[in-house]
CSV table of C-alpha atoms and ligand atoms in Angstrom, one decimal:
chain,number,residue,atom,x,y,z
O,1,UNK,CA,-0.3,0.3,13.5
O,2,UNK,CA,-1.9,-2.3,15.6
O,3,UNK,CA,-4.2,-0.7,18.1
O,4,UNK,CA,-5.8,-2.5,21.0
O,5,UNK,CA,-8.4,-1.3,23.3
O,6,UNK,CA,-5.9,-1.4,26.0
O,7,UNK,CA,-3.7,1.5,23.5
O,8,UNK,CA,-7.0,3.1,23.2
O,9,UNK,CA,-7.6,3.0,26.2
O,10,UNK,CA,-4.2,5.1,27.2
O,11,UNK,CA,-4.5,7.2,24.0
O,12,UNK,CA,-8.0,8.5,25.5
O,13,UNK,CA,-6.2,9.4,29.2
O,14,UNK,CA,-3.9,11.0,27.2
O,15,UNK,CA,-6.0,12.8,25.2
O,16,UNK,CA,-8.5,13.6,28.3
O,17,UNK,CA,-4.8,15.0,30.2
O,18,UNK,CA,-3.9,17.1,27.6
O,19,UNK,CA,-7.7,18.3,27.4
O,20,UNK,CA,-8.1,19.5,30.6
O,21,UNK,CA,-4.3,21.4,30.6
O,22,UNK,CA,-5.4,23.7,27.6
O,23,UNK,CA,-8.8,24.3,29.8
O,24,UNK,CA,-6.0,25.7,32.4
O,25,UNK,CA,-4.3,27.5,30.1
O,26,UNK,CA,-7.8,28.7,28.1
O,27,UNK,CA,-6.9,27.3,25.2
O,28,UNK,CA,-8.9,24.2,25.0
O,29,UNK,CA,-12.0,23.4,22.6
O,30,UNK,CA,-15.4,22.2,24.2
O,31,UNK,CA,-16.1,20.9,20.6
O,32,UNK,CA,-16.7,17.5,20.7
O,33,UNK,CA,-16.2,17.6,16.7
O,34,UNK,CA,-12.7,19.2,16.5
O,35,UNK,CA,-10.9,17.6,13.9
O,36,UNK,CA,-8.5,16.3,16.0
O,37,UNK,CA,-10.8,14.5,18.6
O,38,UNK,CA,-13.0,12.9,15.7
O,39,UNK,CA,-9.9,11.3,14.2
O,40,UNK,CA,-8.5,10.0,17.7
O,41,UNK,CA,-11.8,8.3,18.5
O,42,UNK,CA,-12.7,6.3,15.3
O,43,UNK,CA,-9.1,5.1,15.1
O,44,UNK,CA,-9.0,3.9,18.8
O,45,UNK,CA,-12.9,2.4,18.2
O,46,UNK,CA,-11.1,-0.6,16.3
O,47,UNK,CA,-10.8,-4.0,18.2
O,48,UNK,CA,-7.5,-5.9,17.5
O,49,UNK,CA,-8.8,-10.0,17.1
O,50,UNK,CA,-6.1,-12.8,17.0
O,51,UNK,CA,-7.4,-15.1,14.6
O,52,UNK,CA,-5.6,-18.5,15.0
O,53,UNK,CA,-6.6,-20.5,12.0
O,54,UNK,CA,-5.6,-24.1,11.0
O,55,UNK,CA,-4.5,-24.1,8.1
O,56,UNK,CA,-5.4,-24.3,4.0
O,57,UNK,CA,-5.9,-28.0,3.9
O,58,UNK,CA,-9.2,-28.0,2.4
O,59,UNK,CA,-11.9,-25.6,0.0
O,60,UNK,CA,-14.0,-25.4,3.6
O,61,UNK,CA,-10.9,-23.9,5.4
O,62,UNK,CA,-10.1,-21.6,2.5
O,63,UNK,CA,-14.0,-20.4,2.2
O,64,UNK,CA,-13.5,-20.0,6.3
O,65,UNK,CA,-11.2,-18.1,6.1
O,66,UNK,CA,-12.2,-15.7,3.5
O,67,UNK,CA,-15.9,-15.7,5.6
O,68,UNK,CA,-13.0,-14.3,8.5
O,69,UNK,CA,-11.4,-11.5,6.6
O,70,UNK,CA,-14.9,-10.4,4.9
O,71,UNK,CA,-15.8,-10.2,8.4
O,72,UNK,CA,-13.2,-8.3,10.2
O,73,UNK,CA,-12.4,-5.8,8.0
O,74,UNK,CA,-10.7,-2.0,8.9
O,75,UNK,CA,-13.6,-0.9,7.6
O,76,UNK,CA,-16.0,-2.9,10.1
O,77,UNK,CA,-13.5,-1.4,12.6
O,78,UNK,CA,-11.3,-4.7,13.1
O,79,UNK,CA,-7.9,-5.0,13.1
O,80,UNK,CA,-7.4,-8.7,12.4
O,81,UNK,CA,-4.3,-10.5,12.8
O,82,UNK,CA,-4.7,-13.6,11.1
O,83,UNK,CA,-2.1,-16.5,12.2
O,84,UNK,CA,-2.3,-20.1,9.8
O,85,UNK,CA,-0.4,-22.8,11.9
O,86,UNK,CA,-0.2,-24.5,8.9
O,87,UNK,CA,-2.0,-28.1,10.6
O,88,UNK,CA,0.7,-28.0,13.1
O,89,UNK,CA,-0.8,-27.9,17.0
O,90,UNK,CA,2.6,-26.8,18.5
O,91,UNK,CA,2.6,-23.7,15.8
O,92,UNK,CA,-0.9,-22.3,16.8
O,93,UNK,CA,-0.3,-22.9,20.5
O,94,UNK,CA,2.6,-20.7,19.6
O,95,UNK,CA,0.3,-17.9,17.7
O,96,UNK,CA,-2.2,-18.2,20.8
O,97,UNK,CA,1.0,-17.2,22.9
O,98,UNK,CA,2.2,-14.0,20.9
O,99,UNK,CA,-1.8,-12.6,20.7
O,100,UNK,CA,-1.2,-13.1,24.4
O,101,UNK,CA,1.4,-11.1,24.1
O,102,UNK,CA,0.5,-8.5,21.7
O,103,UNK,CA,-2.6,-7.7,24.1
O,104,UNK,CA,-5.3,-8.4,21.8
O,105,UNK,CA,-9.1,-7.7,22.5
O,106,UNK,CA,-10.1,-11.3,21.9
O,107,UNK,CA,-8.6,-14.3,20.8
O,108,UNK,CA,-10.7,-16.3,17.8
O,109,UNK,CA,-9.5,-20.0,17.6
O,110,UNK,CA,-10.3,-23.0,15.6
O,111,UNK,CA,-8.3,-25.5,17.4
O,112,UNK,CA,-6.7,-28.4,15.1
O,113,UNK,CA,-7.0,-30.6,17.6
O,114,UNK,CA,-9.3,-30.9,20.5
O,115,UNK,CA,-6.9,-31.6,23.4
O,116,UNK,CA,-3.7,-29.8,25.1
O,117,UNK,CA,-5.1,-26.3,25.2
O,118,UNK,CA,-5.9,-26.3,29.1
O,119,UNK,CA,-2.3,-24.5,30.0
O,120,UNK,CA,-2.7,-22.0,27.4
O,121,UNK,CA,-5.9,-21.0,27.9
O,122,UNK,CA,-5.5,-20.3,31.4
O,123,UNK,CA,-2.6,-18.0,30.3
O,124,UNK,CA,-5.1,-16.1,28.1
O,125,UNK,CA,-7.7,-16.1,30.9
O,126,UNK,CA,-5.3,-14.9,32.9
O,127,UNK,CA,-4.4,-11.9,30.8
O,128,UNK,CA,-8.2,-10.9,31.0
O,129,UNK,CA,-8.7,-11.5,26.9
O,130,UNK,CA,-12.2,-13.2,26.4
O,131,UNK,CA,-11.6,-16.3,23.6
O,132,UNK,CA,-14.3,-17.3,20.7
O,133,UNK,CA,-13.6,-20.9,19.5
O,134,UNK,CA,-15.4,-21.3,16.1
O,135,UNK,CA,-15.5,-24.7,14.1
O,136,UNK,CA,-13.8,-27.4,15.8
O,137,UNK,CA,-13.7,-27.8,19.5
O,138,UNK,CA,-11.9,-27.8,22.4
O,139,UNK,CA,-11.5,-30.9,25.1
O,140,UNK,CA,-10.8,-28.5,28.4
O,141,UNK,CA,-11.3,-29.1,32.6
O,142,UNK,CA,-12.5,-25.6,32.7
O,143,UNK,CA,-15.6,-23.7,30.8
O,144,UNK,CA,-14.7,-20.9,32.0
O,145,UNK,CA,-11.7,-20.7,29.6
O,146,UNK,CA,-14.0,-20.8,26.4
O,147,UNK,CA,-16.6,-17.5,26.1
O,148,UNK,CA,-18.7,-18.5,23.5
O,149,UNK,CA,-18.1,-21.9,20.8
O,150,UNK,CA,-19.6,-22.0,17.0
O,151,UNK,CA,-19.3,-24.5,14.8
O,152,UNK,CA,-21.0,-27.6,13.8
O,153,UNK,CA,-22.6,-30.8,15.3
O,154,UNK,CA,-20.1,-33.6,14.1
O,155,UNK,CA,-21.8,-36.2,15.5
O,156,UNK,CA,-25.3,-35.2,14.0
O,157,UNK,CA,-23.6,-34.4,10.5
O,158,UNK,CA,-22.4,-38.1,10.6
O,159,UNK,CA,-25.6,-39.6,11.6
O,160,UNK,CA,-27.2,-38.0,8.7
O,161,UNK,CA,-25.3,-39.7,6.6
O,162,UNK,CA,-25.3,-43.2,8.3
O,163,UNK,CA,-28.9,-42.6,7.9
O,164,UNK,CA,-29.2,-41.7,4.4
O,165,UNK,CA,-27.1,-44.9,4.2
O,166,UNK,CA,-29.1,-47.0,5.7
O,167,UNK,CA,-32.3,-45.9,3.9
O,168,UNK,CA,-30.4,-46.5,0.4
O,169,UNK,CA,-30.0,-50.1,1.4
O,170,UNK,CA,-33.4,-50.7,2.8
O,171,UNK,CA,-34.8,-48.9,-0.5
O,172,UNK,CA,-32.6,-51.6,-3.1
O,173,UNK,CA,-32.9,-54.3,-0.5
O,174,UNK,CA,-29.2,-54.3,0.0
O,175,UNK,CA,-28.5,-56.7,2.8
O,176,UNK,CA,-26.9,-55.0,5.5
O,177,UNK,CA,-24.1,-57.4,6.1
O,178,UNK,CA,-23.0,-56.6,2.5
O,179,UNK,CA,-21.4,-53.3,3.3
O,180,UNK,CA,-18.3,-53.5,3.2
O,181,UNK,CA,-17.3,-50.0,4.4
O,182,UNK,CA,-13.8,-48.4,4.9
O,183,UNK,CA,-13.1,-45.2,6.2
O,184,UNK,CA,-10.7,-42.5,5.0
O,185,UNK,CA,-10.0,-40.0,8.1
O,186,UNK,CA,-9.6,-36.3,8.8
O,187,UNK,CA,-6.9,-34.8,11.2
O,188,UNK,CA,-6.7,-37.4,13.7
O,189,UNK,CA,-8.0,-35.9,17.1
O,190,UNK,CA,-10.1,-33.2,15.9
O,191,UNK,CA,-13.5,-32.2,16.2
O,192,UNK,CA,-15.1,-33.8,12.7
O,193,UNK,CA,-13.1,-36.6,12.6
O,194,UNK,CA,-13.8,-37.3,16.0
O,195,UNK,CA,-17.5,-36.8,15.7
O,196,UNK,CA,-18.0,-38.2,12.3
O,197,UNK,CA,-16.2,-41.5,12.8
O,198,UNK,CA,-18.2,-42.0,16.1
O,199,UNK,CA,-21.4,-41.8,14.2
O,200,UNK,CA,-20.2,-44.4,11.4
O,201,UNK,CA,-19.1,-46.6,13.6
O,202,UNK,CA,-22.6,-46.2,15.9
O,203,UNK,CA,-24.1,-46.7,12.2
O,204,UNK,CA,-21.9,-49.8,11.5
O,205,UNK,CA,-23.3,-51.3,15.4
O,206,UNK,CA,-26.6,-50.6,14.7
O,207,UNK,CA,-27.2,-51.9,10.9
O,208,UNK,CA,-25.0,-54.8,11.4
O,209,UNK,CA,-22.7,-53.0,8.5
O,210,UNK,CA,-19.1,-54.6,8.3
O,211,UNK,CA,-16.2,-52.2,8.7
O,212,UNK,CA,-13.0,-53.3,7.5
O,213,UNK,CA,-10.6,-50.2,7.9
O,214,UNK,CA,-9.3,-47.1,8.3
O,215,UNK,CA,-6.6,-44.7,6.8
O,216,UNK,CA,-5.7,-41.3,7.3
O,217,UNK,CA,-6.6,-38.6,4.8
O,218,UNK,CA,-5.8,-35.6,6.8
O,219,UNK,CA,-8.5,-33.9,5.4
O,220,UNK,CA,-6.6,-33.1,2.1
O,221,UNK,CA,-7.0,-34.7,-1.8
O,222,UNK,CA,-3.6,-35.7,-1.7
O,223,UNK,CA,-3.7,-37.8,1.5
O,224,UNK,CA,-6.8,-38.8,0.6
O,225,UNK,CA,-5.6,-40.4,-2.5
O,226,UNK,CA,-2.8,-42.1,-0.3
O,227,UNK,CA,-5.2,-43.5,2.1
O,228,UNK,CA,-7.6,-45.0,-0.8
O,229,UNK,CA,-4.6,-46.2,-2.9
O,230,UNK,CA,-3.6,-47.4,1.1
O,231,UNK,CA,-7.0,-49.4,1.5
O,232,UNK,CA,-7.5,-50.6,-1.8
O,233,UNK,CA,-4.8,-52.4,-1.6
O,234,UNK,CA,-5.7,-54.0,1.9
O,235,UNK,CA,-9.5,-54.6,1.5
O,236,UNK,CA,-10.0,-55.4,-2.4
O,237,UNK,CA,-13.3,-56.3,-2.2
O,238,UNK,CA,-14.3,-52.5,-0.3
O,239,UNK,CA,-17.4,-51.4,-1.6
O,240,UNK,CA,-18.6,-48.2,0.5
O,241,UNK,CA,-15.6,-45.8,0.8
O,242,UNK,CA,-17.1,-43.0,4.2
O,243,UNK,CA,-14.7,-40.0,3.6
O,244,UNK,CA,-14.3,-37.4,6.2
O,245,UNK,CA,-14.6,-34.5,3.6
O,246,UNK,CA,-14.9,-33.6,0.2
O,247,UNK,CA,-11.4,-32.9,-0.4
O,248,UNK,CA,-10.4,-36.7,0.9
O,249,UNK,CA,-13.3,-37.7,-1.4
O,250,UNK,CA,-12.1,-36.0,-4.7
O,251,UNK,CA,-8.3,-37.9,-3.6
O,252,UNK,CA,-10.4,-40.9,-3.1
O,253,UNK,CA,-12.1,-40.5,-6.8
O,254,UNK,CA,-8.8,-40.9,-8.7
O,255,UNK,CA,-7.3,-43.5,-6.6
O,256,UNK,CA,-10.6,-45.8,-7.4
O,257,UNK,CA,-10.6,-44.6,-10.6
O,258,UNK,CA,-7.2,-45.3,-11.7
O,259,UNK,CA,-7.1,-49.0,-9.8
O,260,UNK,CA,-10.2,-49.7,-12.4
O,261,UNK,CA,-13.2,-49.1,-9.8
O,262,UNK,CA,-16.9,-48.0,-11.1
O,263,UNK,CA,-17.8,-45.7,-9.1
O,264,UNK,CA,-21.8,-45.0,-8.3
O,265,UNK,CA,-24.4,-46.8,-5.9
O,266,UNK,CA,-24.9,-49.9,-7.6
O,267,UNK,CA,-22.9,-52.0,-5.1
O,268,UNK,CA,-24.5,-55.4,-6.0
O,269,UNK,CA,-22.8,-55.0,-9.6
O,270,UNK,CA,-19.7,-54.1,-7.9
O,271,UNK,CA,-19.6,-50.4,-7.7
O,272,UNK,CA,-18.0,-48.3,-5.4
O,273,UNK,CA,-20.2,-45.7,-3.0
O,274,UNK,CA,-18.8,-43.0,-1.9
O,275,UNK,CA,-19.9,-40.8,1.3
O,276,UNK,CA,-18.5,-37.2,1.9
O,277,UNK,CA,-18.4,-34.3,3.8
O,278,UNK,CA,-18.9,-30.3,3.9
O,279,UNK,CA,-20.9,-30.3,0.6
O,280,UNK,CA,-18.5,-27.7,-1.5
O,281,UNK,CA,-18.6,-26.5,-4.8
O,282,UNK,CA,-17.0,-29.6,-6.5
O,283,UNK,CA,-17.9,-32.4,-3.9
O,284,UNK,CA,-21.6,-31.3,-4.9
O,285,UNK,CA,-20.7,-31.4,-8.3
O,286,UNK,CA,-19.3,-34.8,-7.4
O,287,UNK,CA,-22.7,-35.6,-6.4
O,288,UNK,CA,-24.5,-34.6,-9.6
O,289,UNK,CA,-22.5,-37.0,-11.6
O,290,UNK,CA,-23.0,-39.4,-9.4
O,291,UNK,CA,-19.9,-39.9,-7.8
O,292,UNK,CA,-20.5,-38.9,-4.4
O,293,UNK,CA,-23.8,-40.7,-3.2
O,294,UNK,CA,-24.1,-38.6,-0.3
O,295,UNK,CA,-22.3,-35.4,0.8
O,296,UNK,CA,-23.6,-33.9,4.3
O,297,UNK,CA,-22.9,-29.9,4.4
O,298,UNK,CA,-20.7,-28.7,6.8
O,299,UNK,CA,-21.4,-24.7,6.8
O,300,UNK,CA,-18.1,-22.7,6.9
O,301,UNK,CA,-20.0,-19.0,7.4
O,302,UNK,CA,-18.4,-18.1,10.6
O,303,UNK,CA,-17.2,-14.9,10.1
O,304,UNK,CA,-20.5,-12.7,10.3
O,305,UNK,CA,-21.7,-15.3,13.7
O,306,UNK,CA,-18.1,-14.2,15.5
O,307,UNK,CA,-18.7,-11.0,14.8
O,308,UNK,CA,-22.0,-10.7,15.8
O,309,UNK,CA,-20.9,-12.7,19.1
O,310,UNK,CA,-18.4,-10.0,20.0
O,311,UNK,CA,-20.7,-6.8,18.9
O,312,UNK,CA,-22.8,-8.9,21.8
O,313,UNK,CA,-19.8,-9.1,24.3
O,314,UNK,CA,-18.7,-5.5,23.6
O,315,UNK,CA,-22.0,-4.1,24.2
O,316,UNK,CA,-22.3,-6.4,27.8
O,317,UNK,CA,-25.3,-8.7,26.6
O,318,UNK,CA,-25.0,-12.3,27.4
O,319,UNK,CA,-24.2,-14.8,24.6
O,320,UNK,CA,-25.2,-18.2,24.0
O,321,UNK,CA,-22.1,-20.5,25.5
O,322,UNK,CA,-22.5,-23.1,22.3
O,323,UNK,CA,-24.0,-22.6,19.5
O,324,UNK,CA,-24.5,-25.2,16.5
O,325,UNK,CA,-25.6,-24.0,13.1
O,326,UNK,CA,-27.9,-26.1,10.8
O,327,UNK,CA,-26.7,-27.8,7.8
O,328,UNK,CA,-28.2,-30.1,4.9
O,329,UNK,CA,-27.9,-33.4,3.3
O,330,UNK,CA,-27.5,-33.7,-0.8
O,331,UNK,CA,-28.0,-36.7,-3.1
O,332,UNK,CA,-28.1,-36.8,-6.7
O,333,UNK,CA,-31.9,-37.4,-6.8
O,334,UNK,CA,-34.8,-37.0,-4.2
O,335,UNK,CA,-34.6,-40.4,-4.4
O,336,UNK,CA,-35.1,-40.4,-0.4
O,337,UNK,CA,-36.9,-37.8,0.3
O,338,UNK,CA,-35.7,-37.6,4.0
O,339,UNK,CA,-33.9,-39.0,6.9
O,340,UNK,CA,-34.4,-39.5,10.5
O,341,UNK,CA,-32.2,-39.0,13.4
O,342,UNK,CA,-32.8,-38.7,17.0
O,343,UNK,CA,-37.0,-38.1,15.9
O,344,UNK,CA,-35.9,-35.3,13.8
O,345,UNK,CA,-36.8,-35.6,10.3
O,346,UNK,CA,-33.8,-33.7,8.0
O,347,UNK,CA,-35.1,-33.5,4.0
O,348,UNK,CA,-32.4,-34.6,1.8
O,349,UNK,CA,-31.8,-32.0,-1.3
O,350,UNK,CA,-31.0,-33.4,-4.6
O,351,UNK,CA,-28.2,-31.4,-6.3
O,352,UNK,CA,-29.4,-29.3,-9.3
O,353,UNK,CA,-27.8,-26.8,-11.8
O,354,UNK,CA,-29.1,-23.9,-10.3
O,355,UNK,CA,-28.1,-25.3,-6.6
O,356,UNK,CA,-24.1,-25.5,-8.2
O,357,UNK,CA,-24.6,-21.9,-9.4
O,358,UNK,CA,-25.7,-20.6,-6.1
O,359,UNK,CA,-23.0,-22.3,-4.4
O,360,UNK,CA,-20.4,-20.1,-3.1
O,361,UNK,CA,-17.6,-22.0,-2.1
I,1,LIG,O1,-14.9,-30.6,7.2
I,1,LIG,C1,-12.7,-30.0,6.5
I,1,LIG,C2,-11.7,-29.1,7.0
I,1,LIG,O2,-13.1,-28.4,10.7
I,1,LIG,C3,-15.2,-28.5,9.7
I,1,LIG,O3,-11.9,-29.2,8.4
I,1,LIG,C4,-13.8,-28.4,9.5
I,1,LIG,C5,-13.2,-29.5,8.6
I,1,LIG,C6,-13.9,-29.6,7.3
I,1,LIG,O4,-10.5,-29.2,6.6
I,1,LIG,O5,-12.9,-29.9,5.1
């Protein structure tokens, strides 16, 4: 049975009402321990939490979400209800609605998409239910609709790459103007496509890199074979393929490979780079056989930071409004030892056997 502090709430009035009628009738127990009381107050203890996920498009989302249900288990005292729109905005504005209406405690959302959530959100603000948004943002006119955002910096995760990029060519003496970069792109309108793109096409301004195009990967290995397969057959002569994450990148991999391509980081004989995202299990193994050049990590561990968010909430201490967590950068080799962004020097880990062991998603 779903419980909500609200229900628990009523269940404790209740309980209080029917308390002080046996003290009338001097039948009622003083004992705080009575079986009956004990039971009644670690059940109605439990915070319900709307979870409104985006779907299973990638093996980040899937390790997300498992981080989620590790995190709000019964025995944690959660009550999750867990709602996958399935990558449609219109379906999780829809799940956002019926937590609304189910009275949750809090509402968790990773947004799909950035924009459209001002209307909504003032509904939940409304009904007085407090709203975590974890990995990707929201675009909103109002802060005060949004308690406390986790997640990543896109824009920073990108730049670490454009860097690493950049350093690879100086290092081989790869003349800029060579690069002949596409770029296979995540959900359209969402926080890591958004950010990442930004950053390679700040990287593309800056190192004088040519760009010649774009297709969209959606974030999965089957778009993201589409969208290589797509720009292949538009730019021939392609030799740095930017992906927005690892799953487009393993799509990517057997597109190139089946249309002939070498891929590796020898562009002047012709091969193909490749640059990824979130640095999973199999994009770093990617990495190790040298078929992704460079995959920046994109940490999915957001259960145990909501939680600890809302243990801060429940007990009335302030909480940091945003909150970014730090990730690394992997190459095959140590090669380049580090990279520079904004005067922050990030090291660059080369992948090893041991690394891939550790790895848990
Ligand atoms: O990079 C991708 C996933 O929002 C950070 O979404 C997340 C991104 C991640 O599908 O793999």
């Amino acid at each position: 049975m779903k419980r909500t502090r609200k229900a628990a709430a009523a269940a404790l009035l209740i309980a209080a009402a029917s308390f002080l009628y046996g003290c009338g009738k001097g039948q009622g127990s003083t004992s705080k321990n009575s079986p009956e009381t004990s039971e009644k107050t670690a059940d109605d203890t439990a915070l319900t939490i709307g979870f409104a996920q985006v779907g299973e498009e990638s093996d980040w989302r899937r390790a997300n979400s498992e981080s989620i249900l590790n995190a709000f288990t019964a025995e944690n005292g959660y009550n999750l209800l867990f709602e996958d729109a399935q990558n449609d905005p219109d379906v999780q504005m829809a799940s956002v609605q019926k937590f609304i209406q189910e009275g949750v405690d809090y509402i968790v959302l990773e947004p799909i998409i950035e924009t459209g959530w001002d209307p909504i959100l003032k509904e939940v603000k409304e009904a007085g239910i407090p709203v975590i948004v974890a990995d990707r943002n929201v675009a909103v006119s109002d802060d005060s609709l949004v308690t406390a955002w986790v997640g990543s910096d896109w824009l920073l995760e990108g730049a670490k790459a454009c860097e690493w990029l950049n350093e690879y060519c100086r290092k081989h003496d790869i003349p800029p103007t060579s690069l002949k970069i596409v770029n296979i792109q995540g959900t359209i309108g969402s926080s890591p496509q958004i950010g990442r793109d930004a950053a390679l096409r700040m990287g593309a301004g800056k190192y004088g890199w040519k760009m010649l195009g774009t297709s969209k990967g959606e974030f999965t290995q089957a778009k993201g074979r589409e969208a290589m397969d797509d720009l292949i057959g538009r730019f021939p002569d392609l030799n740095v393929v930017y992906c927005d994450n690892d799953n487009e990148a393993y799509g990517a991999i057997e597109a190139l490979e089946e249309a002939g391509k070498t891929i590796g980081t020898d562009l002047e004989n012709g091969e193909v780079m490749l640059i990824s995202f979130d640095a999973a299990r199999q994009g770093l193994s990617y990495v190790k056989e040298g078929k992704i050049a460079c995959d920046v990590e994109c940490n999915p561990d957001h259960g145990p930071r909501i939680r600890e968010l809302i243990g801060k909430l429940e007990r009335g201490e302030t909480v940091e409004k945003e909150q970014a967590v730090s990730e690394q950068i992997f190459a095959r080799t140590d090669e380049i030892e580090s990279v520079t962004v904004s005067d922050q020097e990030y090291p660059v880990v080369p992948v090893t056997d041991e690394l891939l062991a550790e790895r848990t998603y």
